[in-house]
C-alpha cells in the first residue's frame, strides 16, 4: 500500500511541476474560450496550448477524488449545419400532372367528391381534395383484396405453409369455422383463389344475392360456404375469372389458420407493420370484409402500399414466388420487379340508383405511390381510363 501511495504522490508532484513550468512560459488560457468545429470552409486551427487542469485531473482520477474542472461549464461550440435536402423537381412535376389528370377525370364523370395523394419515398406527400379531406376514411372496395392477399402471405409464412396448400390440406381448421371442404372443392389451392383461377363461378356477391347477403359483419363465411357448393362451381379451373367469392374463401381460410377474426388477423399482419391505425371494417360495407369491406383514407392506403410494394419487400423483390396469372397476383396486378415494379388495383361499388364509391392505387417499386378515392356516380378506374392515365404517368 505504501508503495502505491508513494507512486501516486510522485505522479501528482510531476504534474504540479509541469504545470508551474508551463505557467511560467505561456500563462494561463482565458476561461470560456470558444471552440469552433472545423468545416470544409475553414482553415485548420492551430493545436491548443496544454491545459494544466487536464494533467491534474488525470492524476486526481487515479486517486478517486473529484475533478477540478466543473462539469456545468461547457465550451461554446459552433453547431455543424445539416446538408440541405435537394428539391425533387421531377417528382413535383409528376404530382402536378397526376393531379391535373385526376381532376379532369373526375369532371368528365361528374364526380365532385374525392381525394388523391402522391406519396414520395421520403414520406412527403402531394394532396388534392374535392369536398373531402385526403386523411378522411372512405370505402376502398376491391382494394381490400390486396390487404387480404398480403395478410394471407404473412399467415402462410408464420405457419410454414405454401400458397399451394389446398382447402383439403387445412380441412380440420376450416371445419372449426364451419366451412368444411368437400370432395368437389378440396383440391382448390389458396393460390388459385388469390389469382382468380379456382373455377368458382358465378360470383355470388353480385346481383340479388349480393343485396340479400350484405348487411352484417362476418358474412364472408356464408358467401364462402355458398360458393363452395358443388352447383356453384361452374367455372373452369386454371382459367381467370375475377370473382369476389375467391377472396371470401380466403378470408375464411385466414380465420381458420389464425383463430382470429378476419379483421383482427389482418389488422395485425397487414396494417400495423405499415403504421396504419385508421383502417376499419364496419357496417354495411364491412360485410364485404375480405373482398371489399375495408375503409381507410387515401393517405393511409398510400402508406400501406408504399410499405409493402417498395423494393426491398418480398412482394416486389421476388414477385414470382407468389401466385400469378396474367400479371394478377395477391389482390393486385404487378408488372416487372424491384425498383421497376408497377403495382396497381381498382375498386368500386355501384348501387342500384347508379350512385357508387370507388378507389384506385398505383405503386412504383421505387416508393412513389398514387392513391385516390371518390363517390358519386358509378365510375370504375379500370373501365373509364383512369388506371391507364395514371400508369402512363408513373
Tab-separated table of C-alpha atoms in Angstrom:
chain	number	residue	atom	x	y	z
A	1	UNK	CA	0.000	0.000	0.000
A	2	UNK	CA	2.890	2.403	0.904
A	3	UNK	CA	4.499	1.731	-2.486
A	4	UNK	CA	1.237	2.638	-4.284
A	5	UNK	CA	0.892	5.794	-2.195
A	6	UNK	CA	4.455	6.884	-2.972
A	7	UNK	CA	3.845	6.238	-6.700
A	8	UNK	CA	0.684	8.340	-6.738
A	9	UNK	CA	2.416	11.157	-4.882
A	10	UNK	CA	5.201	11.101	-7.447
A	11	UNK	CA	2.647	11.392	-10.274
A	12	UNK	CA	0.947	14.337	-8.568
A	13	UNK	CA	4.275	16.017	-7.941
A	14	UNK	CA	5.347	15.639	-11.559
A	15	UNK	CA	2.041	17.070	-12.737
A	16	UNK	CA	2.397	20.030	-10.395
A	17	UNK	CA	5.961	20.815	-11.511
A	18	UNK	CA	4.937	20.558	-15.185
A	19	UNK	CA	2.024	22.941	-14.620
A	20	UNK	CA	4.213	25.508	-12.848
A	21	UNK	CA	6.781	25.378	-15.643
A	22	UNK	CA	4.059	25.790	-18.259
A	23	UNK	CA	2.607	28.821	-16.460
A	24	UNK	CA	5.989	30.470	-16.398
A	25	UNK	CA	6.354	30.093	-20.158
A	26	UNK	CA	2.900	30.789	-21.622
A	27	UNK	CA	0.496	31.873	-18.896
A	28	UNK	CA	-2.980	30.589	-18.169
A	29	UNK	CA	-5.565	30.476	-21.020
A	30	UNK	CA	-8.655	32.652	-20.636
A	31	UNK	CA	-11.715	30.846	-19.232
A	32	UNK	CA	-14.594	30.204	-21.577
A	33	UNK	CA	-12.508	30.420	-24.735
A	34	UNK	CA	-14.766	29.401	-27.684
A	35	UNK	CA	-14.013	26.310	-29.697
A	36	UNK	CA	-15.149	26.064	-33.350
A	37	UNK	CA	-15.873	22.839	-35.164
A	38	UNK	CA	-13.795	22.544	-38.301
A	39	UNK	CA	-15.661	22.683	-41.614
A	40	UNK	CA	-14.626	22.381	-45.237
A	41	UNK	CA	-14.644	26.177	-45.494
A	42	UNK	CA	-12.347	26.928	-42.505
A	43	UNK	CA	-8.562	26.719	-42.240
A	44	UNK	CA	-7.080	24.127	-39.882
A	45	UNK	CA	-6.907	25.515	-36.336
A	46	UNK	CA	-3.542	25.532	-34.505
A	47	UNK	CA	-3.042	22.999	-31.766
A	48	UNK	CA	-4.338	24.397	-28.439
A	49	UNK	CA	-1.943	25.137	-25.571
A	50	UNK	CA	-1.695	22.371	-22.970
A	51	UNK	CA	-4.310	22.663	-20.268
A	52	UNK	CA	-2.727	22.175	-16.837
A	53	UNK	CA	-6.054	21.177	-15.461
A	54	UNK	CA	-6.199	18.113	-17.686
A	55	UNK	CA	-2.999	16.654	-16.202
A	56	UNK	CA	-4.163	17.391	-12.697
A	57	UNK	CA	-7.497	15.753	-13.451
A	58	UNK	CA	-5.687	12.671	-14.722
A	59	UNK	CA	-3.740	12.404	-11.501
A	60	UNK	CA	-6.720	13.058	-9.251
A	61	UNK	CA	-8.788	10.492	-11.154
A	62	UNK	CA	-6.196	7.906	-10.182
A	63	UNK	CA	-6.777	8.824	-6.552
A	64	UNK	CA	-10.558	8.709	-7.000
A	65	UNK	CA	-11.163	12.334	-5.914
A	66	UNK	CA	-13.289	14.942	-7.709
A	67	UNK	CA	-12.033	16.721	-10.818
A	68	UNK	CA	-11.071	20.389	-10.610
A	69	UNK	CA	-12.973	21.177	-13.846
A	70	UNK	CA	-16.697	21.948	-13.316
A	71	UNK	CA	-18.974	19.767	-15.476
A	72	UNK	CA	-21.525	22.595	-15.714
A	73	UNK	CA	-19.154	24.870	-17.690
A	74	UNK	CA	-19.073	23.507	-21.258
A	75	UNK	CA	-17.115	25.145	-24.028
A	76	UNK	CA	-19.038	27.208	-26.564
A	77	UNK	CA	-19.427	25.095	-29.740
A	78	UNK	CA	-20.432	26.242	-33.209
A	79	UNK	CA	-23.004	23.642	-34.444
A	80	UNK	CA	-22.451	21.795	-37.699
A	81	UNK	CA	-25.144	22.747	-40.225
A	82	UNK	CA	-27.019	19.867	-41.883
A	83	UNK	CA	-26.724	19.463	-45.625
A	84	UNK	CA	-29.787	20.967	-47.356
A	85	UNK	CA	-32.207	18.447	-48.869
A	86	UNK	CA	-32.143	18.645	-52.648
A	87	UNK	CA	-35.546	19.611	-54.123
A	88	UNK	CA	-37.287	16.804	-56.014
A	89	UNK	CA	-38.355	18.843	-59.039
A	90	UNK	CA	-39.232	15.858	-61.297
A	91	UNK	CA	-41.418	14.373	-58.565
A	92	UNK	CA	-43.197	17.714	-58.059
A	93	UNK	CA	-43.869	17.941	-61.789
A	94	UNK	CA	-45.152	14.363	-61.736
A	95	UNK	CA	-47.574	15.117	-58.912
A	96	UNK	CA	-48.883	18.238	-60.647
A	97	UNK	CA	-49.506	16.308	-63.855
A	98	UNK	CA	-51.237	13.485	-61.993
A	99	UNK	CA	-53.434	15.937	-60.091
A	100	UNK	CA	-54.457	17.635	-63.345
A	101	UNK	CA	-55.285	14.237	-64.885
A	102	UNK	CA	-57.290	13.201	-61.833
A	103	UNK	CA	-59.283	16.442	-61.711
A	104	UNK	CA	-60.070	16.157	-65.425
A	105	UNK	CA	-61.195	12.546	-64.988
A	106	UNK	CA	-63.389	13.489	-62.021
A	107	UNK	CA	-65.018	16.298	-64.028
A	108	UNK	CA	-65.574	14.066	-67.058
A	109	UNK	CA	-67.527	11.580	-64.954
A	110	UNK	CA	-69.488	14.125	-62.960
A	111	UNK	CA	-67.647	13.406	-59.722
A	112	UNK	CA	-67.271	16.272	-57.269
A	113	UNK	CA	-66.411	14.357	-54.094
A	114	UNK	CA	-62.996	12.718	-53.795
A	115	UNK	CA	-59.379	12.934	-52.694
A	116	UNK	CA	-55.993	11.902	-54.047
A	117	UNK	CA	-52.389	11.863	-52.893
A	118	UNK	CA	-48.969	11.224	-54.371
A	119	UNK	CA	-46.611	9.851	-51.729
A	120	UNK	CA	-42.847	10.117	-52.240
A	121	UNK	CA	-40.119	7.798	-50.935
A	122	UNK	CA	-39.028	10.368	-48.337
A	123	UNK	CA	-42.523	10.428	-46.814
A	124	UNK	CA	-43.585	13.803	-48.210
A	125	UNK	CA	-46.996	13.888	-49.819
A	126	UNK	CA	-48.794	15.886	-52.511
A	127	UNK	CA	-52.518	16.195	-51.712
A	128	UNK	CA	-55.605	17.250	-53.650
A	129	UNK	CA	-59.184	17.104	-52.419
A	130	UNK	CA	-62.736	17.857	-53.531
A	131	UNK	CA	-65.348	18.105	-50.768
A	132	UNK	CA	-63.421	15.664	-48.564
A	133	UNK	CA	-60.077	15.508	-46.786
A	134	UNK	CA	-57.341	13.204	-48.014
A	135	UNK	CA	-56.943	11.863	-44.471
A	136	UNK	CA	-60.652	11.006	-44.059
A	137	UNK	CA	-61.643	7.335	-44.211
A	138	UNK	CA	-63.851	6.060	-47.037
A	139	UNK	CA	-64.560	2.614	-48.516
A	140	UNK	CA	-61.774	1.257	-50.712
A	141	UNK	CA	-63.946	-1.518	-52.219
A	142	UNK	CA	-61.817	-4.102	-54.054
A	143	UNK	CA	-58.571	-2.530	-52.892
A	144	UNK	CA	-59.418	-4.674	-49.857
A	145	UNK	CA	-58.249	-7.708	-51.830
A	146	UNK	CA	-54.613	-6.603	-51.680
A	147	UNK	CA	-54.943	-6.363	-47.898
A	148	UNK	CA	-56.290	-9.918	-47.793
A	149	UNK	CA	-53.523	-11.171	-50.084
A	150	UNK	CA	-50.790	-9.527	-48.005
A	151	UNK	CA	-52.364	-10.833	-44.806
A	152	UNK	CA	-52.572	-14.407	-46.093
A	153	UNK	CA	-48.972	-14.254	-47.318
A	154	UNK	CA	-47.830	-13.396	-43.783
A	155	UNK	CA	-50.049	-16.095	-42.240
A	156	UNK	CA	-48.608	-18.762	-44.530
A	157	UNK	CA	-45.065	-17.744	-43.609
A	158	UNK	CA	-45.963	-17.930	-39.924
A	159	UNK	CA	-47.397	-21.418	-40.334
A	160	UNK	CA	-44.720	-22.777	-42.664
A	161	UNK	CA	-47.272	-23.360	-45.425
A	162	UNK	CA	-47.150	-22.546	-49.133
A	163	UNK	CA	-49.635	-20.856	-51.411
A	164	UNK	CA	-50.243	-24.248	-52.988
A	165	UNK	CA	-51.814	-25.534	-49.796
A	166	UNK	CA	-55.290	-26.823	-50.678
A	167	UNK	CA	-58.553	-26.477	-48.810
A	168	UNK	CA	-58.338	-30.211	-48.180
A	169	UNK	CA	-54.955	-29.759	-46.522
A	170	UNK	CA	-56.480	-27.410	-43.948
A	171	UNK	CA	-59.860	-29.155	-43.681
A	172	UNK	CA	-59.710	-29.563	-39.867
A	173	UNK	CA	-59.084	-25.846	-39.363
A	174	UNK	CA	-61.736	-24.888	-41.933
A	175	UNK	CA	-64.243	-27.107	-40.160
A	176	UNK	CA	-63.602	-25.183	-36.947
A	177	UNK	CA	-65.041	-22.085	-38.646
A	178	UNK	CA	-67.934	-24.120	-40.140
A	179	UNK	CA	-66.825	-24.112	-43.771
A	180	UNK	CA	-65.860	-27.747	-44.262
A	181	UNK	CA	-64.212	-28.649	-47.593
A	182	UNK	CA	-65.947	-31.357	-49.625
A	183	UNK	CA	-64.584	-33.812	-52.234
A	184	UNK	CA	-65.521	-31.487	-55.100
A	185	UNK	CA	-63.655	-28.468	-53.666
A	186	UNK	CA	-60.895	-29.987	-51.522
A	187	UNK	CA	-58.310	-29.641	-54.307
A	188	UNK	CA	-58.750	-25.879	-54.665
A	189	UNK	CA	-55.459	-24.225	-53.716
A	190	UNK	CA	-55.058	-20.939	-51.901
A	191	UNK	CA	-53.011	-19.767	-54.893
A	192	UNK	CA	-55.900	-20.334	-57.299
A	193	UNK	CA	-58.210	-18.353	-55.020
A	194	UNK	CA	-55.739	-15.461	-54.896
A	195	UNK	CA	-55.278	-15.171	-58.672
A	196	UNK	CA	-58.904	-16.000	-59.579
A	197	UNK	CA	-58.240	-19.337	-61.305
A	198	UNK	CA	-60.079	-21.559	-58.801
A	199	UNK	CA	-63.064	-22.381	-61.003
A	200	UNK	CA	-65.516	-20.773	-58.574
A	201	UNK	CA	-68.351	-19.248	-60.619
A	202	UNK	CA	-70.705	-17.426	-60.713
A	203	UNK	CA	-69.853	-14.504	-58.443
A	204	UNK	CA	-72.478	-14.848	-55.736
A	205	UNK	CA	-71.776	-11.375	-54.354
A	206	UNK	CA	-73.307	-9.727	-57.414
A	207	UNK	CA	-76.956	-9.012	-58.175
A	208	UNK	CA	-79.878	-10.003	-55.968
A	209	UNK	CA	-77.992	-12.443	-53.790
A	210	UNK	CA	-75.406	-9.811	-53.032
A	211	UNK	CA	-78.084	-7.395	-51.856
A	212	UNK	CA	-79.647	-10.043	-49.618
A	213	UNK	CA	-76.383	-11.202	-48.101
A	214	UNK	CA	-74.744	-7.855	-47.453
A	215	UNK	CA	-75.610	-6.002	-44.306
A	216	UNK	CA	-73.747	-7.538	-41.364
A	217	UNK	CA	-70.195	-8.360	-40.398
A	218	UNK	CA	-68.804	-11.846	-40.911
A	219	UNK	CA	-70.944	-12.746	-43.913
A	220	UNK	CA	-67.864	-13.719	-45.909
A	221	UNK	CA	-68.270	-17.105	-44.195
A	222	UNK	CA	-71.776	-17.558	-45.555
A	223	UNK	CA	-70.711	-16.411	-49.016
A	224	UNK	CA	-67.731	-18.769	-48.928
A	225	UNK	CA	-69.911	-21.666	-47.854
A	226	UNK	CA	-72.396	-20.993	-50.661
A	227	UNK	CA	-69.648	-20.502	-53.249
A	228	UNK	CA	-68.090	-23.874	-52.416
A	229	UNK	CA	-71.326	-25.779	-53.014
A	230	UNK	CA	-70.988	-28.192	-55.922
A	231	UNK	CA	-73.666	-26.484	-58.029
A	232	UNK	CA	-71.842	-23.156	-57.705
A	233	UNK	CA	-68.565	-24.414	-59.130
A	234	UNK	CA	-69.423	-23.769	-62.763
A	235	UNK	CA	-66.149	-22.190	-63.826
A	236	UNK	CA	-63.097	-23.798	-65.392
A	237	UNK	CA	-60.112	-24.335	-63.088
A	238	UNK	CA	-56.886	-22.596	-64.188
A	239	UNK	CA	-58.865	-20.055	-66.246
A	240	UNK	CA	-59.005	-16.469	-64.980
A	241	UNK	CA	-62.426	-15.345	-63.768
A	242	UNK	CA	-62.455	-12.318	-61.463
A	243	UNK	CA	-64.737	-13.305	-58.617
A	244	UNK	CA	-65.251	-11.757	-55.182
A	245	UNK	CA	-66.082	-15.154	-53.714
A	246	UNK	CA	-62.458	-16.254	-54.137
A	247	UNK	CA	-61.483	-13.648	-51.565
A	248	UNK	CA	-64.443	-14.507	-49.349
A	249	UNK	CA	-62.986	-18.030	-49.114
A	250	UNK	CA	-59.503	-16.617	-48.434
A	251	UNK	CA	-60.967	-14.573	-45.584
A	252	UNK	CA	-62.361	-17.745	-44.029
A	253	UNK	CA	-59.020	-19.522	-44.505
A	254	UNK	CA	-57.258	-16.683	-42.662
A	255	UNK	CA	-59.660	-17.081	-39.742
A	256	UNK	CA	-59.226	-20.854	-39.802
A	257	UNK	CA	-55.425	-20.678	-39.700
A	258	UNK	CA	-55.096	-17.883	-37.134
A	259	UNK	CA	-58.011	-18.483	-34.775
A	260	UNK	CA	-58.795	-14.767	-35.028
A	261	UNK	CA	-61.486	-12.802	-36.797
A	262	UNK	CA	-60.518	-11.684	-40.286
A	263	UNK	CA	-60.283	-8.024	-39.266
A	264	UNK	CA	-58.143	-8.748	-36.186
A	265	UNK	CA	-55.807	-11.047	-38.094
A	266	UNK	CA	-55.236	-8.644	-40.973
A	267	UNK	CA	-55.034	-5.504	-38.876
A	268	UNK	CA	-52.133	-7.115	-37.022
A	269	UNK	CA	-50.376	-8.548	-40.072
A	270	UNK	CA	-51.001	-6.068	-42.892
A	271	UNK	CA	-51.878	-2.729	-41.280
A	272	UNK	CA	-49.806	-2.494	-38.106
A	273	UNK	CA	-46.432	-3.182	-39.792
A	274	UNK	CA	-47.197	-0.302	-42.166
A	275	UNK	CA	-48.141	2.032	-39.299
A	276	UNK	CA	-51.821	2.225	-40.318
A	277	UNK	CA	-54.205	2.920	-37.448
A	278	UNK	CA	-57.344	4.380	-39.076
A	279	UNK	CA	-58.392	1.357	-41.167
A	280	UNK	CA	-61.738	-0.154	-40.178
A	281	UNK	CA	-64.286	-2.774	-41.159
A	282	UNK	CA	-67.801	-1.925	-40.027
A	283	UNK	CA	-71.411	-1.507	-41.081
A	284	UNK	CA	-72.885	-2.482	-44.415
A	285	UNK	CA	-69.627	-2.177	-46.334
A	286	UNK	CA	-67.931	-4.217	-43.628
A	287	UNK	CA	-69.949	-7.279	-44.583
A	288	UNK	CA	-67.749	-7.471	-47.679
A	289	UNK	CA	-64.704	-7.694	-45.383
A	290	UNK	CA	-62.034	-9.750	-47.139
A	291	UNK	CA	-63.016	-8.823	-50.702
A	292	UNK	CA	-64.338	-5.271	-50.355
A	293	UNK	CA	-65.030	-4.196	-46.781
A	294	UNK	CA	-62.116	-2.044	-45.649
A	295	UNK	CA	-62.387	1.709	-45.122
A	296	UNK	CA	-59.366	3.996	-44.865
A	297	UNK	CA	-58.087	7.305	-46.149
A	298	UNK	CA	-56.269	7.927	-49.417
A	299	UNK	CA	-53.225	8.883	-47.360
A	300	UNK	CA	-53.263	5.682	-45.330
A	301	UNK	CA	-53.700	3.450	-48.353
A	302	UNK	CA	-50.729	5.169	-49.985
A	303	UNK	CA	-48.607	4.456	-46.913
A	304	UNK	CA	-49.820	0.857	-46.839
A	305	UNK	CA	-48.882	0.388	-50.491
A	306	UNK	CA	-45.512	2.078	-50.038
A	307	UNK	CA	-44.654	-0.219	-47.135
A	308	UNK	CA	-45.490	-3.448	-48.952
A	309	UNK	CA	-44.666	-2.606	-52.573
A	310	UNK	CA	-41.369	-0.710	-52.372
A	311	UNK	CA	-38.213	-2.530	-53.467
A	312	UNK	CA	-36.832	-4.481	-50.541
A	313	UNK	CA	-40.199	-6.003	-49.721
A	314	UNK	CA	-40.502	-9.577	-50.940
A	315	UNK	CA	-43.771	-8.882	-52.728
A	316	UNK	CA	-41.962	-6.815	-55.377
A	317	UNK	CA	-38.425	-8.123	-54.928
A	318	UNK	CA	-39.467	-11.708	-55.702
A	319	UNK	CA	-42.979	-11.429	-57.175
A	320	UNK	CA	-42.851	-14.815	-58.884
A	321	UNK	CA	-42.556	-16.522	-55.507
A	322	UNK	CA	-46.245	-15.672	-55.157
A	323	UNK	CA	-49.198	-16.871	-57.246
A	324	UNK	CA	-49.595	-15.006	-60.517
A	325	UNK	CA	-51.776	-15.344	-63.591
A	326	UNK	CA	-51.566	-12.784	-66.396
A	327	UNK	CA	-49.947	-10.277	-64.003
A	328	UNK	CA	-52.653	-10.759	-61.350
A	329	UNK	CA	-51.172	-11.807	-58.025
A	330	UNK	CA	-52.385	-11.370	-54.434
A	331	UNK	CA	-55.264	-8.962	-54.954
A	332	UNK	CA	-53.272	-6.650	-57.217
A	333	UNK	CA	-51.695	-6.549	-60.649
A	334	UNK	CA	-47.913	-6.406	-60.807
A	335	UNK	CA	-45.545	-5.822	-63.684
A	336	UNK	CA	-41.761	-6.029	-63.519
A	337	UNK	CA	-39.871	-6.286	-60.222
A	338	UNK	CA	-37.635	-4.432	-57.778
A	339	UNK	CA	-37.428	-0.678	-58.257
A	340	UNK	CA	-39.027	-1.128	-61.704
A	341	UNK	CA	-42.144	-2.798	-60.284
A	342	UNK	CA	-45.554	-1.313	-61.109
A	343	UNK	CA	-48.353	-2.463	-58.780
A	344	UNK	CA	-51.993	-1.397	-59.054
A	345	UNK	CA	-55.637	-2.263	-58.468
A	346	UNK	CA	-59.017	-0.605	-58.871
A	347	UNK	CA	-62.195	-0.993	-56.889
A	348	UNK	CA	-65.739	0.337	-56.943
A	349	UNK	CA	-69.197	-0.491	-55.700
A	350	UNK	CA	-72.273	0.535	-57.657
A	351	UNK	CA	-75.754	0.937	-56.143
A	352	UNK	CA	-78.990	0.359	-57.989
A	353	UNK	CA	-79.592	4.099	-58.437
A	354	UNK	CA	-76.275	4.433	-60.326
A	355	UNK	CA	-74.547	6.026	-57.359
A	356	UNK	CA	-71.357	4.480	-56.147
A	357	UNK	CA	-67.976	4.672	-54.484
A	358	UNK	CA	-64.556	3.891	-55.903
A	359	UNK	CA	-60.834	3.785	-55.193
A	360	UNK	CA	-57.574	3.198	-57.032
A	361	UNK	CA	-53.888	2.872	-56.222
A	362	UNK	CA	-50.713	2.601	-58.255
A	363	UNK	CA	-47.356	1.988	-56.565
A	364	UNK	CA	-43.877	2.015	-58.048
A	365	UNK	CA	-41.065	-0.127	-56.746
A	366	UNK	CA	-39.010	2.992	-56.041
A	367	UNK	CA	-41.534	4.134	-53.409
A	368	UNK	CA	-43.734	6.596	-55.334
A	369	UNK	CA	-47.443	5.873	-54.776
A	370	UNK	CA	-50.699	7.325	-56.125
A	371	UNK	CA	-53.871	6.706	-54.125
A	372	UNK	CA	-57.386	8.094	-54.600
A	373	UNK	CA	-60.987	7.574	-53.555
A	374	UNK	CA	-64.266	9.132	-54.683
A	375	UNK	CA	-68.036	8.794	-54.569
A	376	UNK	CA	-70.958	9.896	-56.710
A	377	UNK	CA	-71.689	8.183	-59.998
A	378	UNK	CA	-70.634	4.616	-60.790
A	379	UNK	CA	-67.151	5.197	-62.175
A	380	UNK	CA	-64.535	2.458	-62.105
A	381	UNK	CA	-60.916	3.469	-62.647
A	382	UNK	CA	-60.263	0.393	-64.751
A	383	UNK	CA	-63.263	0.781	-67.049
A	384	UNK	CA	-63.060	4.542	-67.568
A	385	UNK	CA	-59.374	5.015	-68.318
A	386	UNK	CA	-58.081	6.479	-65.045
A	387	UNK	CA	-55.892	3.451	-64.469
A	388	UNK	CA	-54.293	3.772	-67.898
A	389	UNK	CA	-53.774	7.514	-67.456
A	390	UNK	CA	-52.033	7.098	-64.094
A	391	UNK	CA	-49.993	4.147	-65.342
A	392	UNK	CA	-48.809	6.294	-68.235
A	393	UNK	CA	-47.608	8.963	-65.812
A	394	UNK	CA	-45.990	6.520	-63.395
